[in-house]
GROMACS .gro file of C-alpha atoms in nm:
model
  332
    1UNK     CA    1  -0.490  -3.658  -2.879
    2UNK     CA    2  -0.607  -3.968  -2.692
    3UNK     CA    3  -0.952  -3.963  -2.518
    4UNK     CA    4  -0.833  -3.772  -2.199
    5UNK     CA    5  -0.938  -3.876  -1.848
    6UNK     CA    6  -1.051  -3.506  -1.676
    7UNK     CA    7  -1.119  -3.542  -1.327
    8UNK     CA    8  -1.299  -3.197  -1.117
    9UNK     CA    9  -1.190  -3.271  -0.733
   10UNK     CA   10  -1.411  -2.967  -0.641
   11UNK     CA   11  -1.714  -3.013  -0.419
   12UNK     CA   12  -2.011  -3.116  -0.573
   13UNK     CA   13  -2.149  -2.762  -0.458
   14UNK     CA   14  -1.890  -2.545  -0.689
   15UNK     CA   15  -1.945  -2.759  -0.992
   16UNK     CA   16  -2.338  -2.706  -0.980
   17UNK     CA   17  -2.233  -2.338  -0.927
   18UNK     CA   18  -1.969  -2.297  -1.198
   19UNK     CA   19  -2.070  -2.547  -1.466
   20UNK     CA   20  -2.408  -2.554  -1.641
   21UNK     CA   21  -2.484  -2.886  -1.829
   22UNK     CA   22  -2.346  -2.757  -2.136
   23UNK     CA   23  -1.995  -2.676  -2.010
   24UNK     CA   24  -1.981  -3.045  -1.907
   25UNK     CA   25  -2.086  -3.166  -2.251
   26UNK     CA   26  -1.804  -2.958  -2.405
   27UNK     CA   27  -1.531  -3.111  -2.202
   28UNK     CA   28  -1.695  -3.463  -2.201
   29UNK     CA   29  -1.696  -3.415  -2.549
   30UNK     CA   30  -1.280  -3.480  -2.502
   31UNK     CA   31  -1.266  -3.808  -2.274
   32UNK     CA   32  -1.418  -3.944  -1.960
   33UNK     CA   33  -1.505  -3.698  -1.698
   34UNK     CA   34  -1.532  -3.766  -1.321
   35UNK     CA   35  -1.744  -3.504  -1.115
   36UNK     CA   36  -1.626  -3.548  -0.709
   37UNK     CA   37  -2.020  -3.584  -0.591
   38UNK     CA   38  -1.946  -3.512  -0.161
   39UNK     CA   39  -2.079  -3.188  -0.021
   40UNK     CA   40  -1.791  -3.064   0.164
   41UNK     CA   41  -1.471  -2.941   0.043
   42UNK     CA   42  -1.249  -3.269  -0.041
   43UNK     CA   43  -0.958  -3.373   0.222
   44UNK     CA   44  -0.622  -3.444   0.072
   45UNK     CA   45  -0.699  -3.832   0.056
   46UNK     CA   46  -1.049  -3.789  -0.147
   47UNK     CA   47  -0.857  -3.581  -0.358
   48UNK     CA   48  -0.601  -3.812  -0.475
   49UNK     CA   49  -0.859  -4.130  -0.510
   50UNK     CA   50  -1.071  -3.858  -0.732
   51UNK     CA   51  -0.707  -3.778  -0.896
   52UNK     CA   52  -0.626  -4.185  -1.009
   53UNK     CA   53  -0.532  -4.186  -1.346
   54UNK     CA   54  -0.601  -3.846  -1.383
   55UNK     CA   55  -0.460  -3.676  -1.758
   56UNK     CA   56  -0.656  -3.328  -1.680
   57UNK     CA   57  -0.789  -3.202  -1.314
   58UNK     CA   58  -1.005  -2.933  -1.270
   59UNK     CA   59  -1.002  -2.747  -0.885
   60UNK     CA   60  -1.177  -2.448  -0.727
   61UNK     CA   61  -1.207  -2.314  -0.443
   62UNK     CA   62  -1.185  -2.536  -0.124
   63UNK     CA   63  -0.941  -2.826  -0.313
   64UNK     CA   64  -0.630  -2.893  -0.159
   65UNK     CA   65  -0.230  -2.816  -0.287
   66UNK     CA   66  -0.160  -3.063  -0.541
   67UNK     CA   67   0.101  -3.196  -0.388
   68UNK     CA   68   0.305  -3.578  -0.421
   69UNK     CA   69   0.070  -3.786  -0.273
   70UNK     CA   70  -0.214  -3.643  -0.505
   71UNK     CA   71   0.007  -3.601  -0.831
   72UNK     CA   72   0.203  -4.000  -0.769
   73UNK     CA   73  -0.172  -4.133  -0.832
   74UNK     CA   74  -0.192  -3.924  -1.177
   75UNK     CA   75   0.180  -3.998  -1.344
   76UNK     CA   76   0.021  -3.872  -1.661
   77UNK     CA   77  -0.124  -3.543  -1.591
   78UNK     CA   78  -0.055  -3.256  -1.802
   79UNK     CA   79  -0.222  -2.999  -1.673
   80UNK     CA   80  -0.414  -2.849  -1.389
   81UNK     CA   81  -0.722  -2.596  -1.450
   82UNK     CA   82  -0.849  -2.397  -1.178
   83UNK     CA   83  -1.236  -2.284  -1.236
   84UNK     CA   84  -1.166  -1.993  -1.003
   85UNK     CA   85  -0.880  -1.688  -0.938
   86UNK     CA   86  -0.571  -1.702  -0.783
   87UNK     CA   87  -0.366  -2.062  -0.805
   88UNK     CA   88  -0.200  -2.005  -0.497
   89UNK     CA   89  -0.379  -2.206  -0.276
   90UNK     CA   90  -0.345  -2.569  -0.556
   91UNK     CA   91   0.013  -2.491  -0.597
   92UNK     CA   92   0.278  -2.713  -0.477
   93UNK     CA   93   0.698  -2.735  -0.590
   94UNK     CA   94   0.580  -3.098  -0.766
   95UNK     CA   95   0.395  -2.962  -1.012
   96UNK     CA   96   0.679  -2.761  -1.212
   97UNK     CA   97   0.891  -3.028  -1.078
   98UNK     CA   98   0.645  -3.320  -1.261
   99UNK     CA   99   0.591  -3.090  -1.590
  100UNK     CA  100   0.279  -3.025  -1.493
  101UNK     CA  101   0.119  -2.666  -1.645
  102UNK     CA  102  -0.103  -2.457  -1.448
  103UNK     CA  103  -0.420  -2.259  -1.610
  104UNK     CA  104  -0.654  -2.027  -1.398
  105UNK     CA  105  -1.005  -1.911  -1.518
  106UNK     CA  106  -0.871  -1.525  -1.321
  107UNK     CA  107  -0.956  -1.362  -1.660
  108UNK     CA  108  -1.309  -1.470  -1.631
  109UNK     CA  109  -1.273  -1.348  -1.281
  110UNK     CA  110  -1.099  -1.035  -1.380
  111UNK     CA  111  -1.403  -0.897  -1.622
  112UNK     CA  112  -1.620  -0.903  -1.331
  113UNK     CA  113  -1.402  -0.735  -1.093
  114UNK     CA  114  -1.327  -0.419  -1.374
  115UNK     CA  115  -1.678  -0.415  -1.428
  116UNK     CA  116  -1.759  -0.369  -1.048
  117UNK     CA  117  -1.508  -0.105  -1.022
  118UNK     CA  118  -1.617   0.114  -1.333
  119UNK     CA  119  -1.988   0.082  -1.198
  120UNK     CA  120  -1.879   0.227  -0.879
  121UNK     CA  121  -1.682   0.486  -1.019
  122UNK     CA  122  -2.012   0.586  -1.216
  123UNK     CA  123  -2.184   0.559  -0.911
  124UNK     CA  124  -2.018   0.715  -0.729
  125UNK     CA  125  -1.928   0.995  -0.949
  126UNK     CA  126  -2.254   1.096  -0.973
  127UNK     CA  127  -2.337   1.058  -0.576
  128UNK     CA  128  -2.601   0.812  -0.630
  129UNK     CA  129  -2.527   0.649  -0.291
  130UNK     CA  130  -2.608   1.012  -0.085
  131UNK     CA  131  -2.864   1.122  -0.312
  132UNK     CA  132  -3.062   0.835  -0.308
  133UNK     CA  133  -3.071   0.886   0.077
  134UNK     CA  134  -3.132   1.197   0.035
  135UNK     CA  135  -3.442   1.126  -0.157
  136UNK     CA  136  -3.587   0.895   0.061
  137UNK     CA  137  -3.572   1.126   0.332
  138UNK     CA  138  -3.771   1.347   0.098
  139UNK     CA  139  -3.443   1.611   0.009
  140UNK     CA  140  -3.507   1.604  -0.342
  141UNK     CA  141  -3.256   1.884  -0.430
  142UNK     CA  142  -2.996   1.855  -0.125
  143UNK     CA  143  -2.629   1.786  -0.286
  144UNK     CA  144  -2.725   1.779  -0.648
  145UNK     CA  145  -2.472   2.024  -0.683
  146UNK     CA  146  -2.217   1.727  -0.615
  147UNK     CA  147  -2.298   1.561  -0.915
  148UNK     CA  148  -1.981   1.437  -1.155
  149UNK     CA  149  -2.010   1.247  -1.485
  150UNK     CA  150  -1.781   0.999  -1.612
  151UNK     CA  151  -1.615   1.287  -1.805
  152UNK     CA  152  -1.281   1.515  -1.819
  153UNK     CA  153  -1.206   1.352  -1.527
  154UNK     CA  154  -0.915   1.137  -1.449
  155UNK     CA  155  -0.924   0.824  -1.343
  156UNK     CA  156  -0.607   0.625  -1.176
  157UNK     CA  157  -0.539   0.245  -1.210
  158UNK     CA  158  -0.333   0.070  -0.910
  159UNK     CA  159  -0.174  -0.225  -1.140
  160UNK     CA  160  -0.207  -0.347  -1.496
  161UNK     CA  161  -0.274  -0.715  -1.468
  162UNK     CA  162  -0.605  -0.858  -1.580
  163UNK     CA  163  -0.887  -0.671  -1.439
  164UNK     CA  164  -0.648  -0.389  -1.457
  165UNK     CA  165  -0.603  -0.409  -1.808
  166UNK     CA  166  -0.995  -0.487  -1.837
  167UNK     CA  167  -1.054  -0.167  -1.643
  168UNK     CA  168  -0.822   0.039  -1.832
  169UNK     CA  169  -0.997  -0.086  -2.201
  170UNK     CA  170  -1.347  -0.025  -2.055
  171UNK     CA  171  -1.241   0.322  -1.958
  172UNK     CA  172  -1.195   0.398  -2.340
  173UNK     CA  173  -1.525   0.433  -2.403
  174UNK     CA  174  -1.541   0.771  -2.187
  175UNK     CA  175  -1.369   1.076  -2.209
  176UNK     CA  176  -1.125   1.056  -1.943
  177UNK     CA  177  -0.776   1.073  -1.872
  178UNK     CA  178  -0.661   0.746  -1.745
  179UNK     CA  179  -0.318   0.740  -1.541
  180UNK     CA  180  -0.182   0.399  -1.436
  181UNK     CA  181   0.095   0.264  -1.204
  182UNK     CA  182   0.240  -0.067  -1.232
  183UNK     CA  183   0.639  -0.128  -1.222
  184UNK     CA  184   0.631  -0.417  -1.424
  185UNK     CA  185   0.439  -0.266  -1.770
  186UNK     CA  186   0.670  -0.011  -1.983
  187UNK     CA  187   0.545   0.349  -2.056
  188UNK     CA  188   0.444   0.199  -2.434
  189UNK     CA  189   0.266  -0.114  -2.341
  190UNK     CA  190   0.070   0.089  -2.117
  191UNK     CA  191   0.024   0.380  -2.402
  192UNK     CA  192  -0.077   0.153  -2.614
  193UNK     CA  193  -0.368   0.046  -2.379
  194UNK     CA  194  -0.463   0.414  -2.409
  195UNK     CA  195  -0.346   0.534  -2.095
  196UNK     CA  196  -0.047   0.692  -1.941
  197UNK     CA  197   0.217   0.538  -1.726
  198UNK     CA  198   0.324   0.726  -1.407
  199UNK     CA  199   0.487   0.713  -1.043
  200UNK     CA  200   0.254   0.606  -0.761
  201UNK     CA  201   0.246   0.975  -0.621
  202UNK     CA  202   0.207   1.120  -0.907
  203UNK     CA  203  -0.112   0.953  -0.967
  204UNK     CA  204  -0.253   0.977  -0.661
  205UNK     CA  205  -0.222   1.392  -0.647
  206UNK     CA  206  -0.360   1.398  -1.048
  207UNK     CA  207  -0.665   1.105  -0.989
  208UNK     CA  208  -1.060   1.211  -0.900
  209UNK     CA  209  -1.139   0.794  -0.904
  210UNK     CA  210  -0.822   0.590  -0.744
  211UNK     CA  211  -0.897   0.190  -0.837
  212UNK     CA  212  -0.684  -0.052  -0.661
  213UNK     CA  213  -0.588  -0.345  -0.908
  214UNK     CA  214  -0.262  -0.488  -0.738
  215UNK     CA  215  -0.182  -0.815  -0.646
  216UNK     CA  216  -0.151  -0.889  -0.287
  217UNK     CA  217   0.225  -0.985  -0.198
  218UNK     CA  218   0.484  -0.882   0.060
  219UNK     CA  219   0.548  -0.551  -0.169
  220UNK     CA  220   0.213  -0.385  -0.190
  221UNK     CA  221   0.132  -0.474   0.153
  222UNK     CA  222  -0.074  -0.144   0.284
  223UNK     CA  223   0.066   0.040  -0.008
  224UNK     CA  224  -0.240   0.256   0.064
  225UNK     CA  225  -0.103   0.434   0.387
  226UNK     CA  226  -0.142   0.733   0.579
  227UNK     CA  227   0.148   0.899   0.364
  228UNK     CA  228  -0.042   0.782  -0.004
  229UNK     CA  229  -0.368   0.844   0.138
  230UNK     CA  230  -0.244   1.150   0.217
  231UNK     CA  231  -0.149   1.252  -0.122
  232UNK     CA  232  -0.519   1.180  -0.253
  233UNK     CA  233  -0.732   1.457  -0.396
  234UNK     CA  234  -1.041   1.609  -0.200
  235UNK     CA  235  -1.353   1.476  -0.293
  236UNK     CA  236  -1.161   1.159  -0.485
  237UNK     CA  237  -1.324   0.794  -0.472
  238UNK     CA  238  -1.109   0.513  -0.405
  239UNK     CA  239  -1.219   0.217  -0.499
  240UNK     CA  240  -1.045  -0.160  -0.378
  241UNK     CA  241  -1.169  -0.438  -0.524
  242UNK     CA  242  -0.847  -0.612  -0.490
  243UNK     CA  243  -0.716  -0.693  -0.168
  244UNK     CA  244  -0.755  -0.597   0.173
  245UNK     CA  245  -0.416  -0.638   0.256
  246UNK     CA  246  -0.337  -0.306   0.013
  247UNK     CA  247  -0.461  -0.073   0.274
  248UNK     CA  248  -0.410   0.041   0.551
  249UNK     CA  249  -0.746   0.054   0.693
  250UNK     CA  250  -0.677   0.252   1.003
  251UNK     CA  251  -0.509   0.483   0.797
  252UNK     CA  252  -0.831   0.504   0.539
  253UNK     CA  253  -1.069   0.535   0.829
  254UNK     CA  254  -0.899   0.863   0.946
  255UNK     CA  255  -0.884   1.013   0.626
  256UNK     CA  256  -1.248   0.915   0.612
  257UNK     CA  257  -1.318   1.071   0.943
  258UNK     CA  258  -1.234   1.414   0.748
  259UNK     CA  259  -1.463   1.381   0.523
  260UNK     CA  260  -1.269   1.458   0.197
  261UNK     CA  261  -1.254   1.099   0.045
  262UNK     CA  262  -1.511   0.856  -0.066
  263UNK     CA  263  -1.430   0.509  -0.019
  264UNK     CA  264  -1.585   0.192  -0.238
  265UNK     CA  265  -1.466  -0.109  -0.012
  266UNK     CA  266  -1.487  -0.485  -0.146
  267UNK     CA  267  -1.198  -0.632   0.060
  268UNK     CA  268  -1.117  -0.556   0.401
  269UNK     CA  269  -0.867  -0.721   0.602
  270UNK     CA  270  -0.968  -0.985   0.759
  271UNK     CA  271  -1.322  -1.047   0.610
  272UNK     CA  272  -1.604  -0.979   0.703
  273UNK     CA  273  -1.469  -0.678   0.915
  274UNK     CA  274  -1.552  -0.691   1.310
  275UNK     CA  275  -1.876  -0.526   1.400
  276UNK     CA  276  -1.731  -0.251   1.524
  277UNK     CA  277  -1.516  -0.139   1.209
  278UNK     CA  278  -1.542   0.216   1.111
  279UNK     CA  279  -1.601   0.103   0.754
  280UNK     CA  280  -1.967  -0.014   0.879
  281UNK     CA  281  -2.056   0.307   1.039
  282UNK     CA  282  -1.864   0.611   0.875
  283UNK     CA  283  -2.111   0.829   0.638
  284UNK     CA  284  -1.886   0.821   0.334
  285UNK     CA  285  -1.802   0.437   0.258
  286UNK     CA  286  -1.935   0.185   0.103
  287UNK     CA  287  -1.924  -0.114   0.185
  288UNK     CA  288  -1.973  -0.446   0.026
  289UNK     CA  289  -1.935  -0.826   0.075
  290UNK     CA  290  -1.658  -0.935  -0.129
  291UNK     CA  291  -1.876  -0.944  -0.458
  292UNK     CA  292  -1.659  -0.776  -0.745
  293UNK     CA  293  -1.499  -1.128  -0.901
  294UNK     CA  294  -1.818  -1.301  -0.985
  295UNK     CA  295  -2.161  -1.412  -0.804
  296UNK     CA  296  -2.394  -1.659  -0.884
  297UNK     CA  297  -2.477  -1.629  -1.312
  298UNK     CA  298  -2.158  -1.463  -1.287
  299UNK     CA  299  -1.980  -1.754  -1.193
  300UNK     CA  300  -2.087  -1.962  -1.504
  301UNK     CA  301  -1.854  -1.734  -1.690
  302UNK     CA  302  -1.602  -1.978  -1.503
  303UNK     CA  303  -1.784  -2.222  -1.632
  304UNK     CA  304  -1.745  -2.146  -1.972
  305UNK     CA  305  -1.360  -2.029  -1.969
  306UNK     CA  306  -1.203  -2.332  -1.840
  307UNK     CA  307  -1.481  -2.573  -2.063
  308UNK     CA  308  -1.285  -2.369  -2.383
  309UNK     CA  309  -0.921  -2.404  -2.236
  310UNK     CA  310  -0.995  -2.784  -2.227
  311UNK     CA  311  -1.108  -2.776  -2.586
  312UNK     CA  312  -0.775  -2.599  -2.647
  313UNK     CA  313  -0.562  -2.846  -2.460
  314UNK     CA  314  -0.683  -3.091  -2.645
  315UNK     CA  315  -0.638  -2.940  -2.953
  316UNK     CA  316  -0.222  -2.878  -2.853
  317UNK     CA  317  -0.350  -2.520  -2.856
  318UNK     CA  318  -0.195  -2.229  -2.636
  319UNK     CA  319  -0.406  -2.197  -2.303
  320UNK     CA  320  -0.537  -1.846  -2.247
  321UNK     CA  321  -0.498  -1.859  -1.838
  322UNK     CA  322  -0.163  -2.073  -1.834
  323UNK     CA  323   0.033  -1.940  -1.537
  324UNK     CA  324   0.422  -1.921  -1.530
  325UNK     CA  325   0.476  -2.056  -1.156
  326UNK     CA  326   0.827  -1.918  -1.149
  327UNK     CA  327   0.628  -1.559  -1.166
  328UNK     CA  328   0.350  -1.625  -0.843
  329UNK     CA  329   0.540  -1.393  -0.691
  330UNK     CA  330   0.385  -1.116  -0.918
  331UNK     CA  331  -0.012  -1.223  -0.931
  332UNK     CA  332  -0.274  -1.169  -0.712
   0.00000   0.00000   0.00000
């Protein structure tokens, strides 16, 4: 392939925090690269005088949709490469209208967010966030007896994309039952993950950990409602590190208020929740600041993913993170 022209339209400020020196070697190893330098997130116009010419662009979070008047100043670009998750906010009808393919760095994303979740099943689990209360207040004993391990105990998986699937192979190191939902993964894909397919319900009356894992579109909209909440387990953990939109978080704080459920909250709907919000005050939640995906050495994991899917688009090999825009509908 000819030296490629591979342009990053992200802020100056993502690039420092996504790509070490060594990523940028690796990709200027295939053409010229042009780093946007401003501060701020780049307006539409920066964008397409960063985009002139343009055979690769890298985004990530704050860039604008690619849309015509960014994509008529790069006639020859092939492909798009977001260093961050969902594409949703680059997307625009030109670019499967141009040819142009689509890869996201979500994977990268996605082993962070599966390894956030399985910590706080182990966490919580094994109570660490009362005991260690507890034991500050000098109660070295009090609610010991609550203590679970990571074993014979099932554990339920809300959606089988990529930190789903992450989730679900971490999980085989344990001895647990795992039990997943996800209407678009057949009962043997799913087996052969080394888990078990079932309905929603049905999961949620058989799980002790509950880990949310869906994307967030019109369908799964507060899928976690008084009536599923409902059907939850005493003394089960439900963890979200997907979406606030998935719950219902009115509905959560009531079965909270109970006392039966333990609740590991990443998302919330909006974000940061209003000062007020149960989630900040009831005993049994906890609650964190959007931090599953990937924070700071974290986020050179980014770095690193969309550095190799250059190297493979220039080789004409297949992308890992290439995203089928007719299916955004599905993703997260």
């Amino acid at each position: 392939m000819h030296p490629l022209k591979i342009v990053m339209l992200q802020s100056r400020h993502f690039t420092d925090r996504i790509f070490t020196e060594a990523h940028l070697a690796r990709i200027r190893q295939f053409g010229e690269l042009v780093v946007n330098d401003t501060v701020g997130n780049p307006t539409p116009a920066q964008a397409a005088e960063l985009a002139e010419g343009a055979d690769v662009i890298i985004t990530s979070w704050g860039c604008p949709p690619l849309d015509a008047h960014i994509l008529d100043r790069c006639p020859k670009l092939g492909i798009a490469l977001h260093a961050a998750g969902t594409v949703k906010p680059i997307v625009s009808p030109e670019l499967p209208a141009r040819g142009v393919r689509l890869g996201t760095a979500n994977e990268a994303l996605a082993r962070g967010v599966a390894e956030t979740a399985l910590g706080l099943a182990i966490v919580s689990l094994k109570n660490m966030w009362q005991l260690a209360r507890n034991t500050r207040e000098g109660e070295w004993d009090k609610q010991r007896e609550r203590v679970r391990e990571l074993y014979e105990v099932t554990v339920g998986v809300i959606g089988a994309g990529l930190s789903g699937r992450h989730l679900i192979k971490l999980l085989q190191a344990f001895e647990v039952r795992v039990l997943v939902y996800d209407p678009f993964v057949s009962a043997a894909d799913i087996a052969g993950m080394g888990a078990e397919k079932v309905e929603l319900d049905d999961l949620l009356t058989g799980s002790d950990v509950v880990s949310i894992h869906a994307p967030s579109v019109p369908e799964t909209e507060r899928m976690m409602n008084a009536r599923t909440l409902g059907l939850m387990k005493d003394d089960a953990i439900l963890i979200n590190t997907a979406r606030g939109s998935l719950v219902d978080e009115e509905a959560l704080a009531t079965e909270l208020r109970k006392g039966r459920l333990w609740a590991c909250i990443d998302v919330t709907d909006p974000e940061p929740p209003a000062a007020d919000h149960p989630f900040r005050s009831l005993p049994n939640v906890t609650l964190l600041p959007h931090i599953a995906g990937a924070e700071n050495n974290g986020l050179r994991r980014i770095g690193a993913y969309i550095a190799s899917e250059v190297e493979k688009y220039a080789a004409g090999s297949p992308l890992r993170g290439e995203v089928d825009v007719s299916q955004l509908f599905r993703l997260a």
